[in-house]
Short mmCIF file of C-alpha atoms in Angstrom, two decimals:
data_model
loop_
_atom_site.label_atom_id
_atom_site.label_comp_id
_atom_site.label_asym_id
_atom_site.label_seq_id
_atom_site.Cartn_x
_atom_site.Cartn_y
_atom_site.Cartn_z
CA UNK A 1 -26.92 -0.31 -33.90
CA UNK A 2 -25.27 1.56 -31.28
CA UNK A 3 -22.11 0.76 -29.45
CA UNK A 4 -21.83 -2.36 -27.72
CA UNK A 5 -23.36 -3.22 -24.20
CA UNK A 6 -23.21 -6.02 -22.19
CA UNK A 7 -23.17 -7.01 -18.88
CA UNK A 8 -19.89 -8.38 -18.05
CA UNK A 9 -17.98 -9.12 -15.66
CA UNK A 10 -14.35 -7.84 -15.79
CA UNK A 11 -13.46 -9.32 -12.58
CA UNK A 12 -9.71 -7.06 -12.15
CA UNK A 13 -4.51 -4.02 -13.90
CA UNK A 14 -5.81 -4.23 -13.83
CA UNK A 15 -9.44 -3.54 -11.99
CA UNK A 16 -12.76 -6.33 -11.62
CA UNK A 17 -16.55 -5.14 -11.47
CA UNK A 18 -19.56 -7.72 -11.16
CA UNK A 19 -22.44 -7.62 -13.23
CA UNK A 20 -25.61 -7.54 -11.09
CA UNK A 21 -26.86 -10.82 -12.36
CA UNK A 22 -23.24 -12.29 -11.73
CA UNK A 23 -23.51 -10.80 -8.33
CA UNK A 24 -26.04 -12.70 -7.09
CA UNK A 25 -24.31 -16.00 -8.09
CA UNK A 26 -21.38 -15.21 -6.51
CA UNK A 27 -23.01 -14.80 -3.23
CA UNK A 28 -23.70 -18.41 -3.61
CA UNK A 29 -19.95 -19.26 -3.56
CA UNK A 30 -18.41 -21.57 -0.78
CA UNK A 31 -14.64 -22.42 0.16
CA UNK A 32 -11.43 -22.64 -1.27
CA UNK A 33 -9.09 -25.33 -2.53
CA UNK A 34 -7.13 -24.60 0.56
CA UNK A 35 -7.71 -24.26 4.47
CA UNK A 36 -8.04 -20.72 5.55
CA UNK A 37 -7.17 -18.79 7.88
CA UNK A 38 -9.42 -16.10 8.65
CA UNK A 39 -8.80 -12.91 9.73
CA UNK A 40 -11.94 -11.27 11.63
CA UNK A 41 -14.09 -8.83 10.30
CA UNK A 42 -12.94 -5.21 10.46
CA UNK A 43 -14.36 -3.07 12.80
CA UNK A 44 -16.21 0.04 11.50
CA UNK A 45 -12.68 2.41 10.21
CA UNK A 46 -12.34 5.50 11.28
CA UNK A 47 -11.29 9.00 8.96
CA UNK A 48 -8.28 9.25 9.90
CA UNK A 49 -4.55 7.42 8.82
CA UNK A 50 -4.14 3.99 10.31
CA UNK A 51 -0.73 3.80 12.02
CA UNK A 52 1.96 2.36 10.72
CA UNK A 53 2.83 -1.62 10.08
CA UNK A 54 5.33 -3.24 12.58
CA UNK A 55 8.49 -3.93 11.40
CA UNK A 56 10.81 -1.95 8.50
CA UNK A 57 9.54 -2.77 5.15
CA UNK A 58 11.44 -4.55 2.58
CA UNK A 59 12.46 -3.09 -0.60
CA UNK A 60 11.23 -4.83 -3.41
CA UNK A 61 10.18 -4.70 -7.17
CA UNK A 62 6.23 -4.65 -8.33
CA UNK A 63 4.92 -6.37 -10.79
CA UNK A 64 1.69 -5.47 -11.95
CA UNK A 65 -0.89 -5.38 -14.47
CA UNK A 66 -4.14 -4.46 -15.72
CA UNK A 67 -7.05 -5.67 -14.97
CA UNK A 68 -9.82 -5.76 -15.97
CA UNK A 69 -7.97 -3.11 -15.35
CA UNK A 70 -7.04 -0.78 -15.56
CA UNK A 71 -4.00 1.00 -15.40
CA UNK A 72 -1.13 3.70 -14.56
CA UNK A 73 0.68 0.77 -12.72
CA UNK A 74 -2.96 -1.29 -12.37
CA UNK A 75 -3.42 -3.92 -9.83
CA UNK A 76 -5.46 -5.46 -11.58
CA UNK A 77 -5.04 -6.03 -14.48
CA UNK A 78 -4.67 -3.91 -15.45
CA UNK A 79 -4.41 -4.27 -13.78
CA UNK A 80 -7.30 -2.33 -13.81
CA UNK A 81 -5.87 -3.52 -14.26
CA UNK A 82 -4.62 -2.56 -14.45
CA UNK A 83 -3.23 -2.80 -18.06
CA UNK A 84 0.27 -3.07 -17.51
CA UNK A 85 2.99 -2.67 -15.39
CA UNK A 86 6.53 -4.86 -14.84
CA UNK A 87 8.31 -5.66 -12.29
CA UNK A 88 12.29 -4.35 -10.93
CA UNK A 89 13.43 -7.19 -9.66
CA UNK A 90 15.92 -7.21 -6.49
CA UNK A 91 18.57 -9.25 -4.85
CA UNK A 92 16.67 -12.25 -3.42
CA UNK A 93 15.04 -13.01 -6.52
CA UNK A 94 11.82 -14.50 -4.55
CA UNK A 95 8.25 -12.99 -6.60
CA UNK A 96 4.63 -13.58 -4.98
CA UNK A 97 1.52 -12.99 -6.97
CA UNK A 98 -1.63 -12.26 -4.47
CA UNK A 99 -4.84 -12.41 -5.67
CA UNK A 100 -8.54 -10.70 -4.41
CA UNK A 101 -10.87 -12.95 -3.61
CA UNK A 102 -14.33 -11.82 -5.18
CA UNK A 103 -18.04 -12.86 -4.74
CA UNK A 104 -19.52 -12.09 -0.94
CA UNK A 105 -16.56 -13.58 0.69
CA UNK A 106 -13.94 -10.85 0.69
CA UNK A 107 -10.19 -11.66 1.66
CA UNK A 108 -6.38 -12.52 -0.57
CA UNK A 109 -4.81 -15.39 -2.06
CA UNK A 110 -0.92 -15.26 -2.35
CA UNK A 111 0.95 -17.94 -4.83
CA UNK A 112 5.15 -18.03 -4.75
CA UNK A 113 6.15 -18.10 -8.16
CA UNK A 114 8.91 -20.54 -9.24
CA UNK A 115 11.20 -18.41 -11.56
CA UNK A 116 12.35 -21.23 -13.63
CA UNK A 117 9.70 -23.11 -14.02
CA UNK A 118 6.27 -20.99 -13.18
CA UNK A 119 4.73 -23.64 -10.71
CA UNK A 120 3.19 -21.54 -7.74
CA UNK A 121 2.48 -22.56 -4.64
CA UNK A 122 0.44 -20.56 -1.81
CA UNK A 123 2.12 -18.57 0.88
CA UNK A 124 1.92 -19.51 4.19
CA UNK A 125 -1.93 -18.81 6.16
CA UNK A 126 -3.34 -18.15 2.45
CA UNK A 127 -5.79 -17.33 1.17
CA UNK A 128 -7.15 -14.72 4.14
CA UNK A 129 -10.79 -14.96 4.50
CA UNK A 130 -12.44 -11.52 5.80
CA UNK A 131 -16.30 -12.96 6.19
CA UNK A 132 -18.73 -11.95 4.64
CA UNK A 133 -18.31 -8.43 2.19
CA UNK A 134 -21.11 -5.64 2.20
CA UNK A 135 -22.76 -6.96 -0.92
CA UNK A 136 -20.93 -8.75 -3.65
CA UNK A 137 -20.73 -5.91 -5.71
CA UNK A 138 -19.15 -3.49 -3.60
CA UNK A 139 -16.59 -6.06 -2.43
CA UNK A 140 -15.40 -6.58 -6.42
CA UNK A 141 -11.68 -8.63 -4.82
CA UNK A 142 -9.22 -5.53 -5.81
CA UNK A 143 -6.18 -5.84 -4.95
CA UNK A 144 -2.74 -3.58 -5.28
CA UNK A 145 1.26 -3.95 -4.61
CA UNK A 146 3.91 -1.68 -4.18
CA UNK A 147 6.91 -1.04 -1.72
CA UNK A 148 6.80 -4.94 -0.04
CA UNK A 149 3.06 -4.00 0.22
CA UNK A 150 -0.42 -5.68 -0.54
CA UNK A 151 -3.57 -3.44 -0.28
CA UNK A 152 -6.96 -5.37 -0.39
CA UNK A 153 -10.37 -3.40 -0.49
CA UNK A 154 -13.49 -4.88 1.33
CA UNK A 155 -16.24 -3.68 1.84
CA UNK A 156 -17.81 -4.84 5.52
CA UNK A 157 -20.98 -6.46 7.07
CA UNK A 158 -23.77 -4.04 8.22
CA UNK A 159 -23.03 -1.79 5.13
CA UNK A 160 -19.93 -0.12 7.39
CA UNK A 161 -17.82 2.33 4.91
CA UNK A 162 -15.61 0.49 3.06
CA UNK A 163 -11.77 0.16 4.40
CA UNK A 164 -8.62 -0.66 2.76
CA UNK A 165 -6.39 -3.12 4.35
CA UNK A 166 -2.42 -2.89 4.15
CA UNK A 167 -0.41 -5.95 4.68
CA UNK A 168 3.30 -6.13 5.19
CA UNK A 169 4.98 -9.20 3.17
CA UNK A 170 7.58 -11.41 4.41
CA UNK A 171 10.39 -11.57 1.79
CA UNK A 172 11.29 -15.15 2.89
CA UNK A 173 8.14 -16.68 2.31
CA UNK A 174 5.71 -13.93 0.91
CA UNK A 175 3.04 -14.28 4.41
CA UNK A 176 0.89 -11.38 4.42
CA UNK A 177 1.56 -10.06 7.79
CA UNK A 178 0.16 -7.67 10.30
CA UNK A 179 -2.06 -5.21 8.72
CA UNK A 180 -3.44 -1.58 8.82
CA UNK A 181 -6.12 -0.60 7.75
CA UNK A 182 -8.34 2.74 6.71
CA UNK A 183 -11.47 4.22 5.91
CA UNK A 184 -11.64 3.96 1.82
CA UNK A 185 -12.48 7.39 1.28
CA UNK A 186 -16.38 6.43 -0.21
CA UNK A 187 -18.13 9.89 -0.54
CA UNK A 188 -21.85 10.67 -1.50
CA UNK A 189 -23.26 7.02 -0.37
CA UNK A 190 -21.02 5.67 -3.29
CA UNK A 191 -19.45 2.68 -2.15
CA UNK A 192 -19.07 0.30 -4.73
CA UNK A 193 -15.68 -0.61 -4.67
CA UNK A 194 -14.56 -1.63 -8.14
CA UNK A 195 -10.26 -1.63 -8.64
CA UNK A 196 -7.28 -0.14 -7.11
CA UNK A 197 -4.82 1.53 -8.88
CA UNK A 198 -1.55 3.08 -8.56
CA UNK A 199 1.27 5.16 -10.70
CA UNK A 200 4.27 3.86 -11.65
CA UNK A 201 5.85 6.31 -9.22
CA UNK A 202 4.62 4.31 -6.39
CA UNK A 203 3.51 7.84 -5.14
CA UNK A 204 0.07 6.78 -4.62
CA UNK A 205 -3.05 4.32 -4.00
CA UNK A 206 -6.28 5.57 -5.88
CA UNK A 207 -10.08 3.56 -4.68
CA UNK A 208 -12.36 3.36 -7.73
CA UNK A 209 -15.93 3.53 -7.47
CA UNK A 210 -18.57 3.52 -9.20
CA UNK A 211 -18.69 7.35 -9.78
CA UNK A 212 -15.60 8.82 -7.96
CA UNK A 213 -12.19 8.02 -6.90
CA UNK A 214 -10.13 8.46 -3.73
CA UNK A 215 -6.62 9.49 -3.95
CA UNK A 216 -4.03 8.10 -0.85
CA UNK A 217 -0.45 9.11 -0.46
CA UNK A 218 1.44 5.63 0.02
CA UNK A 219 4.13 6.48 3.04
CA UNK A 220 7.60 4.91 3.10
CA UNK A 221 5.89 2.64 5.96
CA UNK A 222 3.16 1.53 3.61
CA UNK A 223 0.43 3.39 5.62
CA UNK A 224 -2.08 5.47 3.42
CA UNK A 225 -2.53 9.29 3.92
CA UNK A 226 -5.84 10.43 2.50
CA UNK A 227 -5.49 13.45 0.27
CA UNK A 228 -9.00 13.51 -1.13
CA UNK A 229 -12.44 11.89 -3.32
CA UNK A 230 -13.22 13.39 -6.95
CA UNK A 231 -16.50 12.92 -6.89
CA UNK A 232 -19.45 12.92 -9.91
CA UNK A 233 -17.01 11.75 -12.64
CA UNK A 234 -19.76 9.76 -14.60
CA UNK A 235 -23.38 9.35 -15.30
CA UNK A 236 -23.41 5.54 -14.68
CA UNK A 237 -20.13 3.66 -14.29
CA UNK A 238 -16.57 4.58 -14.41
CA UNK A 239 -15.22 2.05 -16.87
CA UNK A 240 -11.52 2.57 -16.65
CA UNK A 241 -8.93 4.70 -14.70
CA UNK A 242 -5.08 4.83 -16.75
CA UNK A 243 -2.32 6.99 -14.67
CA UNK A 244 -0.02 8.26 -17.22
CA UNK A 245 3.79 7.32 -16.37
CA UNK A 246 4.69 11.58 -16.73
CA UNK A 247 2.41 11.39 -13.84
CA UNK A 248 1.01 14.77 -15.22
CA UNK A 249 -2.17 13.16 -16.08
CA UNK A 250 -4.88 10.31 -15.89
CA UNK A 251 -7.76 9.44 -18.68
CA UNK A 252 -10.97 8.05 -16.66
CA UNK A 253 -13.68 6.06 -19.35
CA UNK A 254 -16.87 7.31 -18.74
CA UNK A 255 -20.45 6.09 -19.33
CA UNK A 256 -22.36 8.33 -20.85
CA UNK A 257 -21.20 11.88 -19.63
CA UNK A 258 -20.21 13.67 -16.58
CA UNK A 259 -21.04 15.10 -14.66
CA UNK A 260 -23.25 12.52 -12.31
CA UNK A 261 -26.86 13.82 -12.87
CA UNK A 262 -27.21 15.78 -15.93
CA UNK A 263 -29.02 15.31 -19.04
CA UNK A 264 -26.45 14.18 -21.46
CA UNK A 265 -27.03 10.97 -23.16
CA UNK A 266 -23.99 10.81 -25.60
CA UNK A 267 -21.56 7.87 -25.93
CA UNK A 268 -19.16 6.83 -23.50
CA UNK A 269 -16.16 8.89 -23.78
CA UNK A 270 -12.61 9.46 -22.12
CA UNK A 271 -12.37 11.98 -19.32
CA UNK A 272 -9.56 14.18 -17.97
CA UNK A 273 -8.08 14.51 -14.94
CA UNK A 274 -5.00 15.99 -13.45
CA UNK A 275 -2.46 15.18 -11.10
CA UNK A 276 -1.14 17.15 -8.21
CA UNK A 277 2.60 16.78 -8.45
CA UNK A 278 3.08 17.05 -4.78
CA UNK A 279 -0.24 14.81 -3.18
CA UNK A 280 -1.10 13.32 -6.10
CA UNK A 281 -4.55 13.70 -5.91
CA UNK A 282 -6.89 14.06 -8.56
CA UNK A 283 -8.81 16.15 -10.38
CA UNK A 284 -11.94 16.54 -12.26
CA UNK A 285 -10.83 19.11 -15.80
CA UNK A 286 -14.77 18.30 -17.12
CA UNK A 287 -12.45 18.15 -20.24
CA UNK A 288 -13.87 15.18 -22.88
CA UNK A 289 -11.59 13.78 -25.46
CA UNK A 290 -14.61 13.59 -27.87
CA UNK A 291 -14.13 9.77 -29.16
CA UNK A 292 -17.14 8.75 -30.43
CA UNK A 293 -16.40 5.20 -30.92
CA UNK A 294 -15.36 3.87 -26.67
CA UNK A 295 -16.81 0.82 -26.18
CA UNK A 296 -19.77 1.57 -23.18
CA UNK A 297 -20.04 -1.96 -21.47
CA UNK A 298 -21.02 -2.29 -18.53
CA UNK A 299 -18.26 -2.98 -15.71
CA UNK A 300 -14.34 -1.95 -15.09
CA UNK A 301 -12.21 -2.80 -17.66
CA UNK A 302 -8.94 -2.17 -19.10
CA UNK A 303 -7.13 0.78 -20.82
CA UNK A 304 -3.60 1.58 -20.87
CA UNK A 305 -0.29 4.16 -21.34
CA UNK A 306 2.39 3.12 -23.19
CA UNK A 307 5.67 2.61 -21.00
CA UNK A 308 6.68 6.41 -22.48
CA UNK A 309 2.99 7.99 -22.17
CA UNK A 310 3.27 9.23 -25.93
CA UNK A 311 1.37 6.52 -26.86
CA UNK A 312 -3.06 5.30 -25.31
CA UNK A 313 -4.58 2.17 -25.98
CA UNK A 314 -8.18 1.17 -25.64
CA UNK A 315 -10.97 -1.12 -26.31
CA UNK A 316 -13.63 0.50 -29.09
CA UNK A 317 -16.29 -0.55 -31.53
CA UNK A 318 -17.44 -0.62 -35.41
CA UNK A 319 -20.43 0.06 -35.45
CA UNK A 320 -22.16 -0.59 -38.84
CA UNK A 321 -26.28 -0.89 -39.80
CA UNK A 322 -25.36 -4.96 -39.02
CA UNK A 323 -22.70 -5.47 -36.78
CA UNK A 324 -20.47 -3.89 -34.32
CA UNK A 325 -16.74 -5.13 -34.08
CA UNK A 326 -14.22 -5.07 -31.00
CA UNK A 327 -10.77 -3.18 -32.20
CA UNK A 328 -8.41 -1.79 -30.57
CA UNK A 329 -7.64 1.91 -31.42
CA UNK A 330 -3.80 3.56 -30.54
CA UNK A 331 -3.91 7.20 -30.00
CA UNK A 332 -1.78 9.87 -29.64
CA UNK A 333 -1.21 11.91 -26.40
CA UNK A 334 -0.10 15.24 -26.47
CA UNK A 335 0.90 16.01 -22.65
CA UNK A 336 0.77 19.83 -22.93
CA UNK A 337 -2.49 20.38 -25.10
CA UNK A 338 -4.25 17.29 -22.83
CA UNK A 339 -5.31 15.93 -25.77
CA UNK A 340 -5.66 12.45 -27.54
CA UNK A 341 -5.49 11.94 -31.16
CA UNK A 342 -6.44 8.53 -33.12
CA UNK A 343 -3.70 6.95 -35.02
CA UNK A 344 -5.05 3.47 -36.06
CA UNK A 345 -7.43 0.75 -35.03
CA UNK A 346 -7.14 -3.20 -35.03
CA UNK A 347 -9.60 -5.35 -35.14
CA UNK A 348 -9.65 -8.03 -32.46
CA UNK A 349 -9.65 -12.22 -33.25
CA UNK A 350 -12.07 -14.27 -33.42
CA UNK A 351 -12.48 -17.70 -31.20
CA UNK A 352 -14.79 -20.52 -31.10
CA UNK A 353 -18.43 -19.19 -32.09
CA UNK A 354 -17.36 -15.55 -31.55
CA UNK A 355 -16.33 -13.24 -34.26
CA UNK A 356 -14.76 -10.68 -32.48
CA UNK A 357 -13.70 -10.98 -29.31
CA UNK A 358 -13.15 -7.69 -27.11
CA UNK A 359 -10.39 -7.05 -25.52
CA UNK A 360 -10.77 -6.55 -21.90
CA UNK A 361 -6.94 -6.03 -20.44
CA UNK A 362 -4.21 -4.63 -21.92
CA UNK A 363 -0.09 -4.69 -20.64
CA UNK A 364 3.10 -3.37 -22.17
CA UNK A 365 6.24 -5.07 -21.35
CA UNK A 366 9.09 -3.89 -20.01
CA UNK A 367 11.03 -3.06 -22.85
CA UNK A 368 7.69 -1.52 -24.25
CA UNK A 369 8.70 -3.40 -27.55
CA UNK A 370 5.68 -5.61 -26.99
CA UNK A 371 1.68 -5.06 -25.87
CA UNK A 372 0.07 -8.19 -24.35
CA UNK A 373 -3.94 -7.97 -24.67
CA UNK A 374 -6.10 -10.49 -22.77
CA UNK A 375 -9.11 -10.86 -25.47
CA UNK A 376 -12.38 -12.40 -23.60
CA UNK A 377 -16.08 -12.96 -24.74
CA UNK A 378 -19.21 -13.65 -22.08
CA UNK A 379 -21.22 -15.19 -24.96
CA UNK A 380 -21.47 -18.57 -26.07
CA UNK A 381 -18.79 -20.69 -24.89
CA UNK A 382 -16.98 -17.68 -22.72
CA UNK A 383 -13.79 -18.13 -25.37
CA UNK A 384 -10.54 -16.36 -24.57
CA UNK A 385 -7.31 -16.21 -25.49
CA UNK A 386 -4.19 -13.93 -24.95
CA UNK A 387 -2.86 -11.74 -28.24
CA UNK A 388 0.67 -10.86 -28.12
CA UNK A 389 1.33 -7.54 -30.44
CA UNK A 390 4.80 -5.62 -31.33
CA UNK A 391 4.73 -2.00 -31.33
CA UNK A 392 6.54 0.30 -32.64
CA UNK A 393 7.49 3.21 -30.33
CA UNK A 394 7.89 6.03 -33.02
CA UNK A 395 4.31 5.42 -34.66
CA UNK A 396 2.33 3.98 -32.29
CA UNK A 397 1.79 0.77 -34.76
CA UNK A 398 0.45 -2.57 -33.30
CA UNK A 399 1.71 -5.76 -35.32
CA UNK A 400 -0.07 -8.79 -34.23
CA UNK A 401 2.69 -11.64 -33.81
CA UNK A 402 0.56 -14.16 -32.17
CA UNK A 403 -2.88 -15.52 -30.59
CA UNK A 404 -2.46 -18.41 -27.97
CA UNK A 405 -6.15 -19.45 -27.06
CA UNK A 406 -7.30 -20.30 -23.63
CA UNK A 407 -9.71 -22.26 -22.25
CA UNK A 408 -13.43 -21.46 -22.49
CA UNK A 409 -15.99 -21.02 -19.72
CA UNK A 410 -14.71 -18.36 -17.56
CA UNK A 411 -14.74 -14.81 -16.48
CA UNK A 412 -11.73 -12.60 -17.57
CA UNK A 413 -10.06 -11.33 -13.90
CA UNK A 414 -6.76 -9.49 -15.17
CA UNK A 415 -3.40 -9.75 -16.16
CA UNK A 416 -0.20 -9.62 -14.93
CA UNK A 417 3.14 -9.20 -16.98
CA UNK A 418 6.55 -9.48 -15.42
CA UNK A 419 10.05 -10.25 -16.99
CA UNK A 420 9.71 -13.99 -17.46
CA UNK A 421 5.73 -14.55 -17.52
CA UNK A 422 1.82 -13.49 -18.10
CA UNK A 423 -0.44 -14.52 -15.14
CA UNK A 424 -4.18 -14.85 -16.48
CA UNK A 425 -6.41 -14.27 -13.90
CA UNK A 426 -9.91 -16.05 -14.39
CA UNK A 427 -13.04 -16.35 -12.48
CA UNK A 428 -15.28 -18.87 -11.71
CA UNK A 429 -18.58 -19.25 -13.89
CA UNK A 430 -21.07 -22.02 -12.59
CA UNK A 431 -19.58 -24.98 -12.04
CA UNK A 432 -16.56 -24.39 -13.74
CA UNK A 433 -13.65 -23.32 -11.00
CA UNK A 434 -11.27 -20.33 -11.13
CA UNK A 435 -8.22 -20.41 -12.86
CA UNK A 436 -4.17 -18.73 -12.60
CA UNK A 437 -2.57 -19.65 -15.87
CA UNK A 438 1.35 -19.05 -16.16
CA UNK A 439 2.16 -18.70 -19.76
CA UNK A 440 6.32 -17.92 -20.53
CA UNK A 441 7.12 -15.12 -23.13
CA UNK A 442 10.71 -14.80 -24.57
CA UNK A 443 12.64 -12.01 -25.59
CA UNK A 444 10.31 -11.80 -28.66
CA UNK A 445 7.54 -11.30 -27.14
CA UNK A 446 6.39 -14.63 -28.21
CA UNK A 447 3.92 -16.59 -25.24
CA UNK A 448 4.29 -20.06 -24.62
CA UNK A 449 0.85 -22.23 -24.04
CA UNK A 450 0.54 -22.13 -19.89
CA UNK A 451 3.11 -24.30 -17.74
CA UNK A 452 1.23 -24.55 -15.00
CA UNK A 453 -2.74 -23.96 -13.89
CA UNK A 454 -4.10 -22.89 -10.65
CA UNK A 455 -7.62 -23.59 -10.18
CA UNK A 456 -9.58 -22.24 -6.85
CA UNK A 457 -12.94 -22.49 -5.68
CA UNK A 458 -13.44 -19.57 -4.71
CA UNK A 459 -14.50 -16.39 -7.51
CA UNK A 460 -11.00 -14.49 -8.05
CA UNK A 461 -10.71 -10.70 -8.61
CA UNK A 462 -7.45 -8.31 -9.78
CA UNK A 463 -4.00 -9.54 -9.22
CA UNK A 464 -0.97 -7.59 -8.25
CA UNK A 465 3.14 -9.12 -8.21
CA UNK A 466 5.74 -8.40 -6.20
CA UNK A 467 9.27 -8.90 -6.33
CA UNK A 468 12.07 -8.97 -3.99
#
């Protein structure tokens, strides 16, 4: 038996992808819990930089995580998304989460977060309704924050290139404002839209798709600069873009081999890139860390740095004559060699009818004394449940400390950590609705079960928080 495939759907820091098969039920998905307010379709973008948002923008923490994920500072869960990222709070102490919405609707939800007691309620005029996406999977709801910011991708009718729209946020009451927006940056016909993600710098907004990624400059005014498209990075499906924190570096998880086109047929695998220190654009090394044992499903899903960059998580497999077996590896990076080296891998828990359940989002607190990993099965009864972990920052040693389940029948959207909670992002499957679930954590890194539940009809994509 070879490594594990599947057709899930991750739907995030952080980063969300759809499944084909999912696709096509999404497309079937109507209105929200709430009234809209729709914003109209864009118009076909144009190459060049949008200009800049009205007003001064706020300063203001981020919070962000990995998403199905992915990471570097992932929106999504991970927030990939993005895998993890926390937020600085500032003075006014107000924090927003926004959400993408997914399926063939396009658009963002935005929730106020109570900071005693979790409850959220939605901003004013959410959730924005675009119309109606490209095709469900190119319009995969990603969604990033930084600098009083929210970026949404969508993908728009007629199959027009995919655009990226910036919104400026009230501080008072978290309304996404008036927006800018610009072309994506989709090269070679690939415009599959699957996560944004940006480093912890705040330097910069990267689009991934199915086989590049575009790299944007974020300006002090929130516009985006386009600085460039690494194109060919896989032979199917990027799984996973992590930004290291150095920002010297970025791992991309490959299917198969790059680059787009060949012959090669080996396992899935992490590729290099580097970093521009000045544009922060990125670029293809063709380097290959050479681990045999990266899980290959189908569809984004998490990875992440450490808060220090020393230290890589990921999701891998076991693969025996009769069985294969989610786990968690912790490696090694060595900044000037470019390297990775495997210290140790973890097997992940079991829940319900599932054995092994793999673990799709991954998100370090602030402290980095503590790794929160959403853990989140397709099969059977869809069980999840969110794994708290310490780590030790001179080994690299996970220590699990606790597994609070979650309820079943849903597909895993990201994660989002900040000082106080963990957002689990979930989407809709059939009948069953969407779901936000606040969950506390102490100064232990021990998770309370969730104080409050936000369920929405419509299917949900990455999450991104910010603070102010």
């Amino acid at each position: 038996m070879r490594h594990l495939r599947s057709c899930r759907c991750v739907l995030s820091v952080s980063l969300f992808a759809v499944c084909i098969s999912i696709a096509i039920m999404l497309t079937a998905c109507g209105g929200s819990t709430s009234a809209a307010n729709n914003s109209p379709a864009p118009a076909a973008p144009t190459a060049t930089s949008p200009p800049a948002g009205s007003g001064t923008p706020p300063t203001s923490g981020t919070g962000t995580g990995s998403g199905s994920g992915s990471s570097g500072t992932p929106s999504g869960g991970s927030g990939s998304g993005g895998s993890g990222g926390t937020p600085t709070p500032s003075s006014s102490g107000n924090r927003y989460l926004y959400v993408g919405i997914a399926g063939n609707q396009g658009g963002v939800d935005g929730f106020k977060v109570d900071p005693a007691t979790g409850a959220m309620t939605e901003v004013p005029g959410a959730p924005l309704l675009f119309g109606t996406a490209q095709n469900s999977f190119s319009q995969a709801g990603p969604v990033a924050a930084v600098k009083g910011f929210v970026y949404v991708g969508f993908g728009p009718p007629n199959f027009a290139a995919p655009v990226i729209r910036s919104y400026a946020i009230d501080p008072a009451t978290g309304q996404l404002g008036n927006f800018t927006q610009v072309d994506a940056g989709a090269q070679n016909g690939d415009e599959q839209m699957r996560g944004l993600v940006t480093d912890s710098s705040q330097h910069n907004l990267y689009v991934v798709y199915q086989n590049n990624i575009a790299s944007f400059q974020i300006n002090s005014d929130g516009s985006l600069t386009y600085v460039g498209t690494a194109t060919n990075l896989a032979t199917a499906f990027i799984q996973a873009l992590t930004i290291s924190p150095t920002g010297q570096l970025a791992f991309v998880m490959v299917d198969n081999c790059p680059p787009k086109g060949n012959d090669c047929t080996g396992p899935p695998d992490f590729l290099l890139l580097t970093r521009d220190p000045n544009s922060g654009a990125l670029s293809n090394t063709g380097k290959m860390m050479h681990q045999n044992n990266v899980s290959d499903v189908t569809g984004l899903i998490g990875t992440a740095f450490d808060n220090t960059g020393k230290y890589f998580v990921a999701w891998t497999v076991n693969n025996t004559s009769t069985s294969s077996t989610s786990q968690i590896t912790v490696y090694s990076v060595d900044q000037t060699q470019q390297s990775l080296t495997p210290l140790k891998s973890y097997n992940t828990v079991n829940q319900g009818t599932v054995t092994s359940l793999p673990p799709v989002a991954f998100a370090f607190d602030s402290t980095n004394s503590f790794l929160y990993v959403l853990e989140s099965s397709n099969e059977n009864e869809q069980p999840e449940a969110l794994v708290a972990y310490s780590f030790n920052q001179s080994s690299g040693a996970l220590s699990q400390m606790q597994v609070q389940p979650l309820p079943s029948g849903r597909f895993p959207g990201g994660m989002v950590v900040d000082n106080s909670f963990v957002y689990v992002i979930n989407s809709l499957a059939g009948t069953t609705p969407s779901a936000i679930y606040v969950l506390p954590h102490d100064a232990t890194g021990k998770v309370s079960a969730p104080v409050f539940t936000q369920n929405d009809a419509q299917a949900l994509g990455s999450g991104a928080e910010l603070q102010f």
